[in-house]
Short mmCIF file of C-alpha atoms and ligand atoms in Angstrom, two decimals:
data_model
loop_
_atom_site.label_atom_id
_atom_site.label_comp_id
_atom_site.label_asym_id
_atom_site.label_seq_id
_atom_site.Cartn_x
_atom_site.Cartn_y
_atom_site.Cartn_z
CA MET A 1 -78.72 -92.54 -74.87
CA ARG A 2 -81.43 -92.18 -77.51
CA ILE A 3 -81.05 -88.88 -79.36
CA VAL A 4 -84.01 -87.23 -81.08
CA THR A 5 -83.70 -83.97 -83.02
CA LEU A 6 -86.59 -81.89 -84.26
CA GLU A 7 -85.46 -78.98 -86.36
CA ASP A 8 -84.07 -80.68 -89.40
CA HIS A 9 -85.08 -79.55 -92.82
CA PHE A 10 -85.61 -80.72 -96.34
CA ALA A 11 -86.53 -78.85 -99.51
CA THR A 12 -88.54 -79.71 -102.59
CA SER A 13 -87.89 -78.71 -106.17
CA MET A 14 -91.45 -77.38 -106.35
CA MET A 15 -90.79 -74.89 -103.55
CA ARG A 16 -87.43 -73.89 -105.04
CA GLU A 17 -88.88 -73.31 -108.47
CA LYS A 18 -91.69 -71.13 -107.16
CA PHE A 19 -89.82 -69.04 -104.59
CA VAL A 20 -88.00 -65.82 -105.37
CA PHE A 21 -85.93 -64.41 -102.50
CA PRO A 22 -86.94 -60.81 -101.78
CA ARG A 23 -84.53 -57.97 -102.37
CA GLY A 24 -82.55 -57.27 -99.24
CA PHE A 25 -82.52 -60.86 -97.97
CA GLU A 26 -78.98 -62.14 -97.71
CA PHE A 27 -77.99 -65.63 -96.73
CA ASN A 28 -75.00 -67.10 -98.49
CA TYR A 29 -75.61 -70.85 -98.87
CA ALA A 30 -72.22 -71.38 -100.55
CA GLU A 31 -70.24 -69.63 -97.81
CA ARG A 32 -72.12 -71.40 -95.05
CA GLY A 33 -71.69 -74.74 -96.85
CA ALA A 34 -67.95 -74.18 -97.28
CA TYR A 35 -67.70 -73.42 -93.55
CA LEU A 36 -69.60 -76.61 -92.63
CA GLY A 37 -67.92 -78.79 -95.24
CA TYR A 38 -70.89 -79.86 -97.36
CA ASP A 39 -73.35 -78.52 -99.90
CA ILE A 40 -76.47 -77.28 -98.10
CA PRO A 41 -78.88 -77.25 -101.09
CA SER A 42 -78.07 -80.85 -102.05
CA GLU A 43 -78.31 -82.09 -98.46
CA LEU A 44 -81.72 -80.41 -98.24
CA LEU A 45 -83.02 -82.44 -101.17
CA ASP A 46 -82.08 -85.80 -99.63
CA LEU A 47 -84.64 -87.67 -97.54
CA GLY A 48 -82.89 -91.02 -97.52
CA GLU A 49 -79.46 -92.61 -97.33
CA LYS A 50 -77.30 -89.45 -97.27
CA ARG A 51 -79.34 -87.88 -94.49
CA ILE A 52 -79.26 -91.06 -92.45
CA ALA A 53 -75.52 -91.52 -92.99
CA ALA A 54 -74.96 -88.00 -91.60
CA MET A 55 -77.16 -88.89 -88.60
CA ASP A 56 -75.21 -92.12 -88.07
CA ALA A 57 -71.89 -90.31 -88.22
CA ALA A 58 -72.99 -88.13 -85.29
CA GLY A 59 -75.07 -90.69 -83.36
CA ILE A 60 -78.54 -89.26 -83.94
CA ASP A 61 -81.33 -91.84 -83.69
CA LEU A 62 -84.37 -89.97 -84.95
CA GLN A 63 -84.93 -86.75 -86.90
CA VAL A 64 -88.32 -85.05 -87.01
CA VAL A 65 -88.02 -83.51 -90.47
CA SER A 66 -89.72 -80.35 -91.75
CA LEU A 67 -89.95 -78.36 -94.98
CA SER A 68 -87.29 -75.64 -94.95
CA MET A 69 -87.92 -71.94 -94.69
CA PRO A 70 -89.71 -70.17 -96.41
CA GLY A 71 -92.14 -73.11 -96.52
CA ALA A 72 -95.77 -72.74 -97.52
CA GLU A 73 -96.09 -69.44 -95.61
CA ALA A 74 -94.45 -67.52 -98.46
CA PHE A 75 -97.15 -68.37 -101.03
CA ASP A 76 -100.73 -67.56 -101.96
CA ALA A 77 -103.33 -70.14 -100.96
CA GLU A 78 -103.42 -72.10 -104.21
CA THR A 79 -99.64 -72.38 -104.51
CA ALA A 80 -99.28 -73.07 -100.79
CA ILE A 81 -101.73 -75.99 -101.00
CA ALA A 82 -99.74 -77.53 -103.86
CA ILE A 83 -96.39 -77.02 -102.10
CA ALA A 84 -97.56 -78.33 -98.72
CA THR A 85 -99.33 -81.38 -100.14
CA ASP A 86 -96.35 -82.32 -102.31
CA ALA A 87 -93.90 -81.79 -99.42
CA ASN A 88 -95.99 -83.81 -96.97
CA ASP A 89 -96.45 -86.68 -99.41
CA ARG A 90 -92.70 -86.80 -100.08
CA LEU A 91 -91.91 -86.63 -96.39
CA ALA A 92 -94.45 -89.37 -95.61
CA ALA A 93 -92.78 -91.65 -98.18
CA ALA A 94 -89.47 -91.10 -96.37
CA THR A 95 -90.86 -91.64 -92.86
CA ASN A 96 -92.59 -94.81 -94.07
CA ALA A 97 -89.36 -96.06 -95.61
CA HIS A 98 -87.36 -95.30 -92.41
CA PRO A 99 -89.88 -95.29 -89.55
CA LYS A 100 -87.26 -95.69 -86.82
CA ARG A 101 -85.02 -92.91 -88.15
CA LEU A 102 -87.30 -90.25 -89.64
CA ALA A 103 -90.54 -88.62 -88.48
CA GLY A 104 -92.34 -85.57 -89.83
CA PHE A 105 -93.71 -82.15 -89.05
CA ALA A 106 -96.43 -81.07 -91.48
CA SER A 107 -96.18 -78.15 -93.82
CA ILE A 108 -99.55 -76.39 -93.93
CA PRO A 109 -101.00 -73.86 -96.40
CA THR A 110 -101.50 -71.10 -93.81
CA ALA A 111 -102.72 -68.61 -96.45
CA SER A 112 -105.97 -70.61 -96.42
CA PRO A 113 -106.68 -71.41 -92.76
CA THR A 114 -109.45 -73.82 -93.79
CA ALA A 115 -107.13 -75.76 -96.09
CA ALA A 116 -104.38 -75.58 -93.45
CA VAL A 117 -106.65 -77.25 -90.88
CA LYS A 118 -107.55 -79.97 -93.37
CA GLU A 119 -103.91 -80.62 -94.23
CA LEU A 120 -102.87 -80.65 -90.57
CA GLU A 121 -105.57 -83.23 -89.84
CA ARG A 122 -104.51 -85.33 -92.81
CA ALA A 123 -100.83 -85.11 -91.90
CA VAL A 124 -101.36 -86.12 -88.27
CA THR A 125 -104.12 -88.70 -88.60
CA LYS A 126 -103.25 -90.24 -91.99
CA LEU A 127 -99.51 -89.65 -92.42
CA GLY A 128 -98.52 -90.06 -88.77
CA PHE A 129 -96.83 -86.65 -88.49
CA LYS A 130 -96.01 -85.25 -85.05
CA GLY A 131 -97.25 -81.66 -85.42
CA ALA A 132 -96.71 -78.79 -87.84
CA MET A 133 -94.00 -76.28 -88.55
CA ILE A 134 -95.05 -72.74 -89.40
CA ASN A 135 -92.40 -70.50 -90.89
CA GLY A 136 -93.30 -67.17 -89.34
CA HIS A 137 -95.52 -64.55 -90.90
CA VAL A 138 -97.81 -65.33 -93.81
CA ARG A 139 -96.65 -62.91 -96.51
CA GLY A 140 -96.51 -60.12 -93.93
CA GLU A 141 -99.47 -61.22 -91.76
CA PHE A 142 -98.89 -62.51 -88.25
CA LEU A 143 -100.88 -65.39 -86.82
CA ASP A 144 -102.40 -63.40 -83.98
CA ASP A 145 -105.05 -62.45 -86.58
CA ARG A 146 -108.13 -64.39 -85.47
CA LYS A 147 -108.63 -65.87 -88.92
CA TYR A 148 -105.61 -68.13 -88.28
CA TRP A 149 -106.78 -69.44 -84.89
CA PRO A 150 -108.62 -72.50 -86.24
CA ILE A 151 -105.14 -73.86 -87.04
CA PHE A 152 -104.14 -73.61 -83.37
CA GLU A 153 -107.49 -74.97 -82.18
CA CYS A 154 -106.96 -77.95 -84.49
CA ALA A 155 -103.43 -78.55 -83.16
CA GLN A 156 -104.72 -78.43 -79.59
CA ALA A 157 -107.55 -80.84 -80.41
CA LEU A 158 -105.10 -83.25 -82.08
CA ASP A 159 -102.73 -82.75 -79.12
CA VAL A 160 -99.75 -81.92 -81.34
CA PRO A 161 -97.32 -78.99 -81.06
CA ILE A 162 -96.76 -76.14 -83.51
CA TYR A 163 -93.12 -75.33 -84.22
CA LEU A 164 -92.83 -71.62 -84.97
CA HIS A 165 -89.74 -71.39 -87.16
CA PRO A 166 -87.98 -68.23 -88.31
CA THR A 167 -88.48 -66.80 -91.74
CA ILE A 168 -87.22 -63.83 -93.71
CA PRO A 169 -88.12 -60.79 -91.59
CA HIS A 170 -91.27 -58.85 -92.41
CA PRO A 171 -90.67 -56.70 -95.54
CA ALA A 172 -90.93 -53.41 -93.63
CA VAL A 173 -88.40 -54.67 -91.06
CA LEU A 174 -86.09 -55.94 -93.77
CA LYS A 175 -86.02 -52.45 -95.23
CA ALA A 176 -85.94 -50.38 -92.05
CA TYR A 177 -83.53 -52.47 -90.02
CA PHE A 178 -81.40 -54.37 -92.48
CA GLU A 179 -80.94 -52.29 -95.62
CA GLY A 180 -77.18 -52.13 -96.05
CA TYR A 181 -76.78 -54.77 -93.32
CA GLY A 182 -78.34 -57.75 -95.07
CA ASP A 183 -75.79 -60.13 -93.54
CA LEU A 184 -77.56 -59.63 -90.19
CA CYS A 185 -81.10 -60.32 -91.43
CA ALA A 186 -81.15 -64.13 -91.23
CA PRO A 187 -79.77 -66.62 -88.64
CA ALA A 188 -77.34 -64.07 -87.21
CA TRP A 189 -80.10 -61.84 -85.82
CA GLY A 190 -83.15 -61.06 -88.00
CA PHE A 191 -84.65 -64.56 -87.72
CA ALA A 192 -84.71 -64.39 -83.92
CA MET A 193 -86.14 -60.85 -83.87
CA ASP A 194 -88.95 -61.78 -86.21
CA THR A 195 -89.81 -65.01 -84.42
CA CYS A 196 -89.71 -63.60 -80.86
CA THR A 197 -91.91 -60.70 -81.87
CA HIS A 198 -94.32 -63.09 -83.57
CA PHE A 199 -94.51 -65.35 -80.52
CA LEU A 200 -95.09 -62.38 -78.18
CA ARG A 201 -97.88 -61.10 -80.42
CA LEU A 202 -99.50 -64.52 -80.02
CA VAL A 203 -99.14 -64.35 -76.23
CA PHE A 204 -100.58 -60.83 -75.96
CA SER A 205 -103.38 -61.60 -78.42
CA GLY A 206 -104.82 -64.07 -75.91
CA LEU A 207 -104.20 -67.10 -78.13
CA PHE A 208 -103.03 -69.19 -75.18
CA ASP A 209 -106.13 -68.33 -73.14
CA ALA A 210 -108.21 -69.60 -76.08
CA CYS A 211 -105.93 -72.66 -76.46
CA PRO A 212 -104.49 -73.27 -72.98
CA ARG A 213 -103.15 -76.74 -73.77
CA LEU A 214 -101.39 -75.68 -76.99
CA LYS A 215 -97.62 -76.25 -76.99
CA MET A 216 -95.55 -74.02 -79.20
CA ILE A 217 -91.93 -74.89 -79.94
CA LEU A 218 -89.32 -72.23 -80.61
CA GLY A 219 -85.86 -73.18 -81.81
CA HIS A 220 -82.45 -71.62 -81.17
CA LEU A 221 -82.93 -71.73 -77.37
CA GLY A 222 -86.29 -70.01 -77.61
CA GLU A 223 -84.85 -67.36 -79.96
CA GLY A 224 -83.44 -65.66 -76.84
CA LEU A 225 -86.75 -65.25 -75.01
CA PRO A 226 -85.62 -67.08 -71.82
CA PHE A 227 -83.12 -64.26 -71.28
CA TRP A 228 -85.95 -61.72 -71.46
CA ILE A 229 -88.60 -63.30 -69.23
CA HIS A 230 -88.16 -61.00 -66.24
CA ARG A 231 -87.98 -57.70 -68.11
CA LEU A 232 -90.77 -58.65 -70.46
CA ASN A 233 -93.06 -59.70 -67.63
CA ASP A 234 -92.18 -56.81 -65.33
CA HIS A 235 -93.05 -54.22 -67.96
CA THR A 236 -96.27 -55.76 -69.22
CA LEU A 237 -98.23 -56.74 -66.10
CA SER A 238 -100.79 -53.94 -66.48
CA ALA A 239 -100.81 -54.17 -70.27
CA ALA A 240 -101.64 -57.86 -69.95
CA LYS A 241 -104.54 -57.06 -67.59
CA ARG A 242 -105.79 -54.29 -69.88
CA ARG A 243 -105.80 -56.79 -72.74
CA GLY A 244 -107.81 -59.22 -70.65
CA LEU A 245 -105.15 -61.93 -70.44
CA LYS A 246 -105.96 -64.50 -67.78
CA LYS A 247 -102.37 -65.04 -66.63
CA ARG A 248 -99.19 -63.08 -66.11
CA PRO A 249 -97.18 -62.93 -69.36
CA GLU A 250 -94.37 -65.09 -67.98
CA GLN A 251 -96.80 -67.89 -67.23
CA TYR A 252 -97.48 -68.42 -70.94
CA LEU A 253 -93.75 -68.73 -71.51
CA ARG A 254 -93.57 -71.43 -68.86
CA GLU A 255 -96.78 -73.29 -69.74
CA ASN A 256 -97.16 -73.03 -73.52
CA LEU A 257 -93.59 -72.71 -74.74
CA VAL A 258 -90.98 -75.41 -75.18
CA VAL A 259 -87.66 -74.67 -76.81
CA THR A 260 -84.98 -76.53 -78.71
CA THR A 261 -81.22 -76.09 -78.83
CA SER A 262 -81.10 -75.88 -82.65
CA GLY A 263 -78.18 -73.84 -83.96
CA ASN A 264 -77.43 -72.24 -80.59
CA PHE A 265 -74.68 -74.40 -79.15
CA PHE A 266 -73.54 -71.86 -76.57
CA THR A 267 -73.36 -73.12 -73.02
CA PRO A 268 -73.93 -69.79 -71.18
CA ALA A 269 -77.15 -69.27 -73.17
CA PHE A 270 -78.15 -72.88 -72.55
CA ILE A 271 -77.62 -72.51 -68.77
CA CYS A 272 -79.80 -69.40 -68.78
CA THR A 273 -82.49 -71.33 -70.66
CA LEU A 274 -82.20 -74.28 -68.28
CA MET A 275 -82.55 -72.01 -65.24
CA ALA A 276 -85.40 -70.01 -66.76
CA LEU A 277 -87.54 -72.82 -68.20
CA GLY A 278 -86.29 -76.04 -66.59
CA ALA A 279 -85.12 -79.32 -68.12
CA ASP A 280 -88.67 -80.44 -68.92
CA ASN A 281 -89.03 -77.67 -71.49
CA ILE A 282 -85.86 -78.00 -73.54
CA MET A 283 -85.30 -80.46 -76.38
CA PHE A 284 -82.02 -81.13 -78.14
CA SER A 285 -82.06 -80.26 -81.86
CA VAL A 286 -79.59 -79.48 -84.62
CA ASP A 287 -81.08 -77.50 -87.57
CA TRP A 288 -79.59 -79.78 -90.21
CA PRO A 289 -78.23 -78.98 -92.76
CA TYR A 290 -77.84 -75.31 -91.81
CA GLU A 291 -75.95 -76.61 -88.78
CA SER A 292 -73.62 -79.57 -88.42
CA ASN A 293 -74.83 -82.74 -86.67
CA ARG A 294 -71.29 -83.38 -85.41
CA VAL A 295 -70.81 -79.90 -83.93
CA ALA A 296 -74.17 -80.16 -82.16
CA ILE A 297 -73.45 -83.61 -80.71
CA ASP A 298 -69.96 -82.58 -79.67
CA TRP A 299 -71.40 -79.62 -77.76
CA LEU A 300 -74.06 -81.84 -76.16
CA SER A 301 -71.50 -84.40 -75.05
CA HIS A 302 -69.55 -81.73 -73.14
CA LEU A 303 -72.57 -80.27 -71.31
CA GLN A 304 -72.12 -80.60 -67.56
CA ILE A 305 -75.67 -81.42 -66.50
CA SER A 306 -77.16 -84.36 -64.64
CA ASP A 307 -77.76 -87.60 -66.53
CA HIS A 308 -81.47 -87.31 -65.88
CA ASP A 309 -81.65 -83.77 -67.29
CA LYS A 310 -79.71 -84.95 -70.32
CA GLU A 311 -82.15 -87.83 -70.83
CA LYS A 312 -85.04 -85.36 -70.72
CA ILE A 313 -83.37 -83.02 -73.21
CA CYS A 314 -82.18 -85.73 -75.59
CA HIS A 315 -85.35 -87.80 -75.83
CA LEU A 316 -87.77 -87.99 -72.87
CA ASN A 317 -89.35 -84.58 -73.51
CA ALA A 318 -89.69 -85.27 -77.23
CA GLU A 319 -91.24 -88.65 -76.46
CA ARG A 320 -93.76 -86.97 -74.14
CA ILE A 321 -94.62 -83.95 -76.32
CA LEU A 322 -94.42 -85.53 -79.78
CA ARG A 323 -95.06 -89.17 -78.98
CA VAL A 324 -92.04 -90.31 -80.99
C1 GRE B 1 -82.60 -72.33 -90.57
O1 GRE B 1 -83.50 -73.15 -90.69
O2 GRE B 1 -82.07 -72.09 -89.49
C2 GRE B 1 -82.11 -71.57 -91.77
C3 GRE B 1 -82.91 -71.49 -92.90
C4 GRE B 1 -82.46 -70.77 -94.01
C5 GRE B 1 -81.23 -70.14 -93.98
C6 GRE B 1 -80.45 -70.24 -92.86
C7 GRE B 1 -80.87 -70.95 -91.76
O3 GRE B 1 -84.10 -72.11 -92.91
O4 GRE B 1 -80.08 -71.04 -90.67
ZN1 ZN B 2 -84.29 -74.26 -88.97
#
C-alpha cells in the first residue's frame, strides 16, 4: 500500500541562526533524541539520502516536507521573507532531486500578508508545492485578523490546503499557564491548546464562510478537536448565530477540517477521530524527526480498520486533497 506522510520537517541554518527561543519555552531536543535513538537537529538539516533511508527503513513512499516550527511566523516581515524564500528554494531543490519521494509545503512570510500571497503563488505554481504550512500565531497575532485573509483566499483560489501547525504558545499563555511547568508547554500539551484555540478563532471569525472551499489541516489527530465536537457545538449555537456564521459550528469542522495522525499514535483517540470525522478526513502522518517513522508505521500496521479505510488514510485522501 502506498504510504504518504505530510507532517515531516526540515530546518535551515538561516532560521536557526536568527531564532532565539523565548524564556519559558522548554523542549529538550537531546532528551527526545536519546529516547528516539537519533539526533533530531541533524536529521532536520537533511533533505536527501539520510531522510530517504529513514523513510525506506519504515516503508514510507512519499513525504510532504515543511519548514519546522517556529518557521517564518516567528519573524518580522523582512526576515520572514528571507527565511521563507531560502527554505522554499532549498526544499524545491530536494523535491526536484527526488520527485517520487519528496514533496513540499511552502513556508510563507505571514508577517507581510502581501508577500505571503506572492510566495504562496510562487511555491505552488512555480515550485510545485502542495500547499502551505503556517506555524500558529504571527508573533502573538492570530490569523482571524482580516489582514491575513488574503492568504486564505489565495490558497482557496489555488485549491491547496493550509496546514496549521503548532508553535510555541502565545507569550501571555506561556507565562500564565506554563511558568514553572515548561515541560508541558510544547508537544505534551501547550502546542495542542494553542493550535485548537487558533483554529476555533478562525471558525468563529467567519473565515470559512468567506472561504467555504478552503481545507485546513490539523495534525496530532486534529489536536484533540474531534473529541470536543459535541460540547463545542452545543454551547455555541447561539453565539455562532449572533456572530453571523452561516452554519452550525460543527459543520465547519466536518467540511473545512482534515486531520493527520502525526505524533498521536493512540488507537482510542484515533477511533474517536474516525467516528467523529470519518475516514475521508484523516491522513496518516508521522512528524519526522520529532517522531519515529518506525513507531508510526508499526502503530498503523496494527490498526484494525477496513482495507478501504486504510487506503484512504494512507494515500487516497492525500492524493485527492494534495494531488500528490
Ligand atoms: C513538532 O513539529 O511536533 C515539534 C516541533 C518542535 C518541537 C517538538 C515537536 O516542531 O514535537
Ligand atoms: Zn510537526
